[in-house]
Coordinates of C-alpha atoms and ligand atoms in Angstrom, one line a residue:
M282 CA 53.1 68.7 98.5
S283 CA 52.9 72.7 100.3
Y284 CA 54.7 73.4 103.3
M285 CA 53.0 77.3 103.7
K286 CA 51.5 77.0 107.4
G287 CA 49.5 80.0 107.0
L288 CA 49.9 84.5 107.4
K289 CA 50.8 85.4 110.7
C290 CA 50.5 89.4 112.2
R291 CA 53.8 90.6 112.1
E292 CA 53.7 92.8 115.1
C293 CA 51.7 91.4 117.4
G294 CA 52.2 87.6 115.4
K295 CA 48.2 86.5 115.9
E296 CA 48.3 83.5 113.5
Y297 CA 45.4 83.4 110.0
P298 CA 44.2 81.0 107.9
K299 CA 45.3 80.8 104.3
E300 CA 42.9 83.1 102.7
A301 CA 43.2 86.3 101.3
L302 CA 44.6 88.9 104.2
H303 CA 46.6 90.8 104.1
V304 CA 46.4 93.5 107.7
C305 CA 46.0 91.8 111.2
E306 CA 42.0 92.7 112.3
L307 CA 44.1 93.3 116.3
C308 CA 46.7 95.3 115.9
F309 CA 46.4 96.2 111.6
G310 CA 49.7 94.6 111.5
P311 CA 51.0 93.9 108.2
L312 CA 50.1 89.7 107.6
E313 CA 53.3 87.7 106.4
V314 CA 53.1 83.7 104.8
S315 CA 54.8 80.9 107.2
Y316 CA 56.3 78.3 106.7
E317 CA 57.1 74.3 107.8
Y318 CA 60.5 75.2 107.8
D319 CA 61.6 71.6 110.3
K320 CA 59.9 69.9 106.8
I321 CA 61.7 72.0 104.2
K322 CA 64.6 70.7 106.0
E323 CA 64.1 66.9 105.5
V324 CA 63.4 67.4 102.1
L325 CA 65.7 70.4 100.1
S326 CA 69.3 70.8 99.7
R327 CA 71.2 72.3 97.3
S328 CA 71.5 68.7 94.6
V329 CA 67.2 68.6 94.8
I330 CA 67.4 72.3 94.2
E331 CA 70.3 71.9 91.5
K332 CA 68.4 68.8 89.5
R333 CA 65.2 71.0 88.8
S334 CA 64.3 73.3 85.6
P335 CA 66.3 76.9 85.5
N336 CA 63.4 79.2 86.9
M337 CA 62.3 80.7 90.0
W338 CA 60.5 77.4 91.0
R339 CA 62.9 75.3 91.3
Y340 CA 62.2 76.8 95.6
K341 CA 58.5 76.1 95.7
E342 CA 59.0 74.5 99.5
L343 CA 59.2 78.5 100.0
L344 CA 57.0 79.8 98.0
P345 CA 53.0 80.5 98.9
L346 CA 50.7 77.3 96.2
E347 CA 49.4 75.0 97.3
G348 CA 49.8 73.2 94.4
D349 CA 51.3 74.0 90.9
P350 CA 51.7 78.0 89.1
S351 CA 48.9 78.7 86.9
V352 CA 51.2 80.5 85.1
G353 CA 54.6 81.8 84.4
A354 CA 56.2 78.1 85.0
Q355 CA 59.9 79.5 82.6
V356 CA 60.1 82.7 85.2
G357 CA 63.5 83.8 87.4
F358 CA 66.7 82.8 86.5
T359 CA 68.4 85.5 85.2
P360 CA 71.5 86.3 84.8
L361 CA 74.3 87.5 87.2
V362 CA 76.8 88.5 85.9
R363 CA 80.2 89.4 86.9
A364 CA 81.4 93.4 85.6
K365 CA 84.7 93.1 85.4
N366 CA 84.0 96.2 83.5
L367 CA 82.4 97.2 85.0
G368 CA 84.6 96.9 88.5
E369 CA 87.9 98.4 86.4
A370 CA 85.5 101.9 86.4
L371 CA 84.1 101.5 89.6
G372 CA 87.7 100.9 91.5
V373 CA 86.2 96.7 93.0
K374 CA 87.0 94.1 92.8
E375 CA 83.7 91.9 92.5
I376 CA 80.9 93.1 91.4
Y377 CA 78.1 91.3 89.7
I378 CA 75.0 92.4 88.2
K379 CA 71.6 90.2 88.9
N380 CA 70.0 91.8 85.6
D381 CA 65.8 91.2 85.4
A382 CA 65.8 93.3 83.0
V383 CA 65.6 90.2 81.0
N384 CA 63.2 88.2 83.0
F385 CA 60.3 86.2 81.3
P386 CA 58.4 87.2 80.7
T387 CA 57.2 91.2 80.9
L388 CA 61.7 92.2 81.4
S389 CA 61.0 93.5 85.0
F390 CA 61.8 92.0 88.4
K391 CA 57.6 92.1 88.4
D392 CA 57.3 89.2 86.9
R393 CA 58.2 86.8 89.6
V394 CA 55.6 88.8 92.3
V395 CA 52.8 88.0 89.6
S396 CA 53.3 85.0 88.5
V397 CA 52.6 84.0 92.1
A398 CA 50.0 86.0 92.8
I399 CA 47.8 85.0 90.2
S400 CA 48.2 81.0 90.8
R401 CA 47.5 82.3 94.5
A402 CA 44.6 84.2 93.2
R403 CA 43.7 81.3 91.0
E404 CA 43.7 78.9 94.1
L405 CA 41.3 81.2 96.0
G406 CA 38.8 81.1 93.2
F407 CA 39.2 84.2 91.8
H408 CA 38.5 85.5 88.2
I409 CA 38.7 89.3 88.3
V410 CA 43.0 90.0 88.7
A411 CA 44.3 93.4 89.3
C412 CA 46.8 96.2 90.6
A413 CA 47.6 99.2 91.0
S414 CA 50.8 99.8 89.5
T415 CA 53.8 102.6 89.1
G416 CA 54.2 100.6 85.9
N417 CA 56.1 97.0 85.0
L418 CA 54.0 95.8 87.5
A419 CA 50.9 96.9 85.4
N420 CA 53.0 95.6 82.6
S421 CA 53.8 91.3 83.8
V422 CA 49.4 91.9 85.6
A423 CA 48.6 92.3 81.9
A424 CA 50.4 89.4 80.6
N425 CA 49.6 87.3 82.8
A426 CA 46.6 87.6 83.3
A427 CA 46.6 87.1 79.8
A428 CA 47.5 83.6 79.9
C429 CA 45.7 82.5 81.9
G430 CA 42.9 84.1 80.5
M431 CA 41.7 85.9 83.2
E432 CA 39.6 89.2 82.9
T433 CA 42.1 92.1 84.3
Y434 CA 41.7 95.8 85.6
V435 CA 45.5 97.0 86.1
F436 CA 45.1 101.3 87.8
I437 CA 48.3 102.9 87.1
P438 CA 49.4 106.8 87.5
Y439 CA 48.1 108.3 84.1
D440 CA 51.3 110.1 83.3
L441 CA 53.6 107.5 82.2
E442 CA 56.3 106.2 80.2
K443 CA 54.7 105.1 76.6
T444 CA 56.1 102.1 76.0
K445 CA 54.7 101.5 80.0
I446 CA 51.6 102.0 79.1
M447 CA 51.6 100.0 75.8
G448 CA 53.2 97.3 77.1
T449 CA 50.0 96.7 79.1
L450 CA 47.1 97.8 76.8
V451 CA 48.4 94.6 73.8
Y452 CA 48.0 92.7 76.5
G453 CA 43.8 93.0 75.7
A454 CA 43.6 94.7 80.2
S455 CA 41.5 97.4 80.5
V456 CA 43.7 100.3 81.7
V457 CA 42.7 103.6 84.1
G458 CA 44.5 105.9 84.2
I459 CA 44.2 107.9 87.5
K460 CA 44.4 112.1 87.5
G461 CA 46.8 111.9 90.6
T462 CA 50.4 109.7 91.9
Y463 CA 51.0 106.1 92.8
D464 CA 49.8 107.7 96.3
E465 CA 46.4 108.0 94.6
V466 CA 45.9 105.4 92.7
N467 CA 47.1 103.1 95.4
R468 CA 44.0 104.7 97.4
L469 CA 41.3 103.8 95.2
C470 CA 42.2 101.1 94.5
S471 CA 42.0 99.9 98.0
E472 CA 38.3 100.7 97.8
V473 CA 37.7 99.4 94.8
A474 CA 38.9 96.1 96.2
G475 CA 37.0 96.4 98.8
K476 CA 33.8 96.7 96.5
Y477 CA 34.1 94.8 94.0
G478 CA 36.5 91.8 95.5
W479 CA 38.6 91.4 92.9
A480 CA 42.2 90.0 93.1
F481 CA 44.0 92.6 93.6
V482 CA 47.6 91.3 93.1
N483 CA 49.1 94.2 95.2
I484 CA 46.3 95.0 97.6
N485 CA 44.8 91.9 99.1
I486 CA 46.8 89.6 98.0
R487 CA 49.9 91.2 99.5
P488 CA 51.1 89.1 100.9
Y489 CA 51.5 85.5 98.5
Y490 CA 52.4 88.6 96.4
A491 CA 55.3 89.6 98.5
E492 CA 57.4 86.5 98.1
G493 CA 57.8 85.9 95.0
S494 CA 60.3 88.2 95.7
K495 CA 62.3 86.0 97.3
T496 CA 63.7 83.9 94.0
F497 CA 65.1 87.6 93.3
G498 CA 67.6 86.2 96.5
Y499 CA 67.4 82.8 96.0
E500 CA 68.9 82.8 93.0
I501 CA 72.0 85.3 93.9
A502 CA 72.4 82.7 97.1
E503 CA 72.9 79.9 94.5
Q504 CA 74.5 81.8 91.7
L505 CA 77.8 82.4 94.3
G506 CA 78.3 79.4 94.3
W507 CA 75.9 78.8 97.1
K508 CA 77.6 81.9 99.3
L509 CA 75.8 85.2 99.9
P510 CA 77.5 88.1 98.5
R511 CA 79.2 91.0 100.8
H512 CA 76.6 94.0 99.6
I513 CA 73.5 94.2 98.3
V514 CA 72.4 97.0 96.9
V515 CA 68.1 97.2 95.6
P516 CA 65.7 99.6 94.4
M517 CA 63.0 100.8 97.1
A518 CA 59.3 101.6 96.0
G519 CA 57.3 100.6 98.1
G520 CA 60.8 99.0 100.0
S521 CA 59.2 95.5 99.5
L522 CA 61.5 93.8 97.6
I523 CA 65.1 94.4 99.8
T524 CA 62.5 92.5 102.7
K525 CA 62.2 90.0 100.9
I526 CA 65.4 89.4 99.6
W527 CA 66.7 89.9 103.2
K528 CA 63.9 87.2 104.1
A529 CA 65.6 84.7 101.2
F530 CA 69.2 85.5 102.9
N531 CA 68.1 83.5 106.5
E532 CA 65.5 81.2 104.8
F533 CA 68.7 80.0 103.4
I534 CA 70.7 80.6 106.0
K535 CA 68.1 77.9 108.6
L536 CA 68.4 76.0 106.6
G537 CA 71.8 75.4 106.4
L538 CA 72.0 75.8 102.1
V539 CA 74.8 78.8 103.1
E540 CA 77.1 80.3 105.0
N541 CA 76.3 83.6 107.1
N542 CA 78.3 86.1 105.7
N543 CA 77.0 89.2 108.3
T544 CA 75.8 90.4 103.9
K545 CA 74.7 94.4 104.5
V546 CA 72.1 95.5 101.9
Y547 CA 71.3 98.8 101.0
G548 CA 68.0 101.2 100.2
A549 CA 68.6 103.1 96.8
Q550 CA 65.5 105.9 95.6
A551 CA 65.5 108.6 93.9
T552 CA 66.2 111.9 95.6
G553 CA 63.3 113.0 94.0
C554 CA 60.8 110.4 95.7
A555 CA 63.3 109.0 99.3
P556 CA 61.2 108.7 102.0
I557 CA 62.6 106.0 103.0
V558 CA 66.4 106.6 102.3
N559 CA 65.3 109.4 104.7
A560 CA 64.2 108.0 107.1
V561 CA 67.4 105.8 107.4
K562 CA 69.4 109.1 107.3
E563 CA 67.7 111.0 109.7
G564 CA 68.3 107.1 112.0
S565 CA 64.5 108.1 112.4
E566 CA 61.4 104.9 112.7
L567 CA 59.0 107.2 111.1
I568 CA 58.0 107.4 107.4
R569 CA 57.4 110.3 106.3
P570 CA 55.4 110.5 102.8
V571 CA 56.6 113.1 100.3
R572 CA 55.3 113.9 96.6
P573 CA 57.0 111.9 94.0
N574 CA 58.9 114.4 91.4
T575 CA 61.6 112.0 89.4
I576 CA 62.3 110.0 85.8
A577 CA 62.3 107.2 88.0
K578 CA 59.1 106.8 88.2
S579 CA 59.4 102.7 88.2
L580 CA 60.4 103.3 92.1
A581 CA 57.8 106.9 93.0
I582 CA 56.5 106.1 95.9
G583 CA 55.8 108.4 97.9
N584 CA 53.9 106.6 101.1
P585 CA 56.0 103.1 101.0
A586 CA 53.9 100.5 102.6
D587 CA 57.0 98.4 103.2
G588 CA 58.9 100.9 103.6
Y589 CA 58.9 101.2 108.3
Y590 CA 60.0 97.7 107.2
S591 CA 62.5 97.9 104.3
A592 CA 64.6 100.6 106.9
K593 CA 64.7 97.8 109.7
V594 CA 66.6 96.0 107.2
M595 CA 68.6 98.0 106.8
R596 CA 69.9 99.4 110.3
E597 CA 69.4 95.3 110.8
S598 CA 72.3 94.5 108.2
G599 CA 74.5 97.0 108.8
G600 CA 73.8 98.3 105.2
W601 CA 72.1 101.8 104.7
G602 CA 70.0 104.7 102.5
E603 CA 70.9 106.7 99.2
S604 CA 69.8 108.3 96.9
V605 CA 71.0 109.8 93.5
T606 CA 70.1 112.8 91.4
D607 CA 68.0 112.5 88.0
E608 CA 71.6 113.5 86.2
E609 CA 72.4 110.3 88.7
I610 CA 70.3 108.1 87.3
I611 CA 70.9 109.0 83.5
D612 CA 75.1 109.0 84.1
S613 CA 74.7 105.4 85.4
M614 CA 72.5 104.3 82.7
K615 CA 75.6 104.4 80.4
L616 CA 78.2 104.0 83.1
L617 CA 75.7 99.8 82.8
A618 CA 75.7 100.0 79.6
E619 CA 79.0 101.0 77.9
T620 CA 80.4 99.1 80.3
E621 CA 78.3 95.5 80.2
G622 CA 75.9 95.9 77.8
I623 CA 73.3 96.1 79.8
F624 CA 70.6 98.2 78.7
A625 CA 68.2 99.0 82.4
E626 CA 65.8 101.0 82.8
T627 CA 66.3 104.6 85.4
A628 CA 65.3 102.3 88.4
G629 CA 68.8 100.5 86.9
G630 CA 70.6 103.8 87.5
V631 CA 69.2 103.7 90.7
T632 CA 71.0 101.2 91.7
L633 CA 73.6 101.6 90.6
G634 CA 74.2 105.7 91.1
V635 CA 73.8 104.7 94.2
T636 CA 76.3 101.9 94.9
R637 CA 78.5 104.6 93.7
K638 CA 78.2 107.1 95.5
L639 CA 78.2 104.6 98.7
I640 CA 81.6 103.0 97.4
E641 CA 83.2 106.7 97.9
Q642 CA 82.6 107.3 100.6
G643 CA 83.9 103.6 102.2
R644 CA 80.4 102.1 103.5
I645 CA 81.2 99.3 101.1
N646 CA 84.9 98.0 100.8
R647 CA 86.9 97.9 97.4
D648 CA 87.6 93.7 98.2
E649 CA 84.6 92.4 99.1
S650 CA 81.3 91.3 97.2
I651 CA 79.1 93.6 95.4
V652 CA 75.5 92.5 94.2
V653 CA 74.2 95.9 91.9
S654 CA 69.9 94.6 91.6
I655 CA 69.2 95.4 88.0
T656 CA 65.5 95.3 88.2
G657 CA 64.0 96.9 85.0
N658 CA 64.0 97.0 81.0
G659 CA 65.7 99.6 80.0
L660 CA 64.1 100.0 76.5
K661 CA 61.2 100.9 79.0
T662 CA 62.3 104.1 79.2
Q663 CA 63.6 105.3 76.6
E664 CA 62.4 108.4 77.7
A665 CA 64.6 110.1 80.3
L666 CA 67.2 109.6 76.9
E667 CA 65.9 112.2 75.4
G668 CA 68.8 114.1 74.2
K669 CA 70.9 112.9 76.4
L670 CA 72.1 110.7 73.9
N671 CA 75.4 111.2 70.8
K672 CA 73.5 111.6 67.5
V673 CA 73.1 109.2 65.0
T674 CA 75.1 111.3 62.6
V675 CA 73.1 110.3 58.7
I676 CA 74.8 110.4 55.5
N677 CA 74.6 109.5 51.6
A678 CA 75.4 105.6 50.7
R679 CA 79.0 107.2 49.9
L680 CA 82.2 106.6 50.9
S681 CA 83.4 109.6 50.1
E682 CA 80.8 110.3 52.9
F683 CA 82.4 108.9 54.9
D684 CA 85.7 108.8 54.5
D685 CA 84.5 112.2 55.6
I686 CA 83.1 110.9 58.8
V687 CA 86.6 108.3 60.0
K688 CA 88.4 111.7 59.7
A689 CA 86.4 114.0 62.2
N690 CA 86.7 111.0 64.0
G691 CA 91.0 111.7 64.7
K692 CA 91.8 108.6 64.5
E693 CA 94.2 106.2 62.0
Y694 CA 92.8 102.7 60.6
A695 CA 95.0 100.1 59.4
L696 CA 93.2 100.2 55.2
K697 CA 92.8 96.7 53.0
G698 CA 94.8 97.0 50.2
Ligands
LIG21 C1 58.3 97.9 91.4 C2 59.7 97.8 90.9 C3 60.7 98.3 92.1 C4 60.8 98.2 94.0 O1 59.7 97.7 93.9 P1 58.9 97.6 96.0 O2 58.7 95.5 96.1 O3 58.1 97.9 95.8 O4 60.9 97.8 96.7 C5 62.0 98.2 92.0 N1 62.4 98.1 91.2 C6 61.7 98.3 89.8 C7 61.7 98.4 88.4 C8 60.2 97.7 89.9 O5 59.2 98.1 88.6
LIG22 ZN1 48.6 92.6 114.3

């Protein structure tokens, strides 16, 4: 049973059938999936959801498929960690890490959007799946397409992190590295989609793809004991995730699953690529494109497709946007690892770095609940930490040489016998 009604233009409201469409032919506004919420309200309750398997499909009535997912049945329901040590370090009472660094199968939140997009592409009769990616989407499209036997083309900026490239090639995808920025990759992909008619998950399938991000928000609400946080900090690339978390919270309120907690939503970007944050700070509705220059490559989109709408979410919710330098990104990656044992990628350093800034600025109240959105895994962006960590102490396998290390550390240990 599907509760998906159709597609609807976000600007003029014109309705469209549930096909591979993404822009309004009247006003060029983006299309969004609409649902029959009255009917969903009759069937979906906390206890119905709680009885289901721990994956993102426990909210299936709110996802845009006609039938069951054809790939990614195990995606989602990642840990929400009550981060006591981090909270102490930052001087805040109640802080949580939503940890998609361990999402299945490719260790980023992109598995959520891709399982929806590929499943929907198959329902619509596509045989070839493709994407324009800053890295994590490439990994996820390649893996999930392999798992359901689809042919795959992945387009990336040629200078991505080694592990992100390897973690795409390994699944047998055709990987095309473009000499240019993500924005140039994306432009080429629109042309390829037009000419070859493939399912580009984040272009012509985008309205369905983007809905997968809502599950990140549903899970937070459920894992907090059916409550919304007071503050949530979200990393932004194209700006889709932040708008979908907001949509998720509002759907849960509308369905009576949670109470409105006046959640404030904050967007995080790297200073070297902060077009959305710049607009928020300037109080402008206009997103001025930038040329990215940051170690947070997964967030390096200079002309964000959902920039306008994400700025609007921050404004409407009473949140804010902030950015951090590459140095601050690395510092926060280390802080998260050292306090909570969580190794996040550069994007996680952006999110935590921005969270710290917002706390220091007094925008986030130290006594209220805070969720930090960790969206990708640190093992994929190891280059960023090269030369930034302590060195391994290399010795011969001799006890006396180890004794020297202990001495050099200047610590006293009780000895046995
Ligand atoms: C893609 C990505 C994001 C942001 O996604 P948008 O929806 O495009 O804003 C955040 N974090 C990581 C690690 C990503 O790969
Ligand atoms: Zn329109």
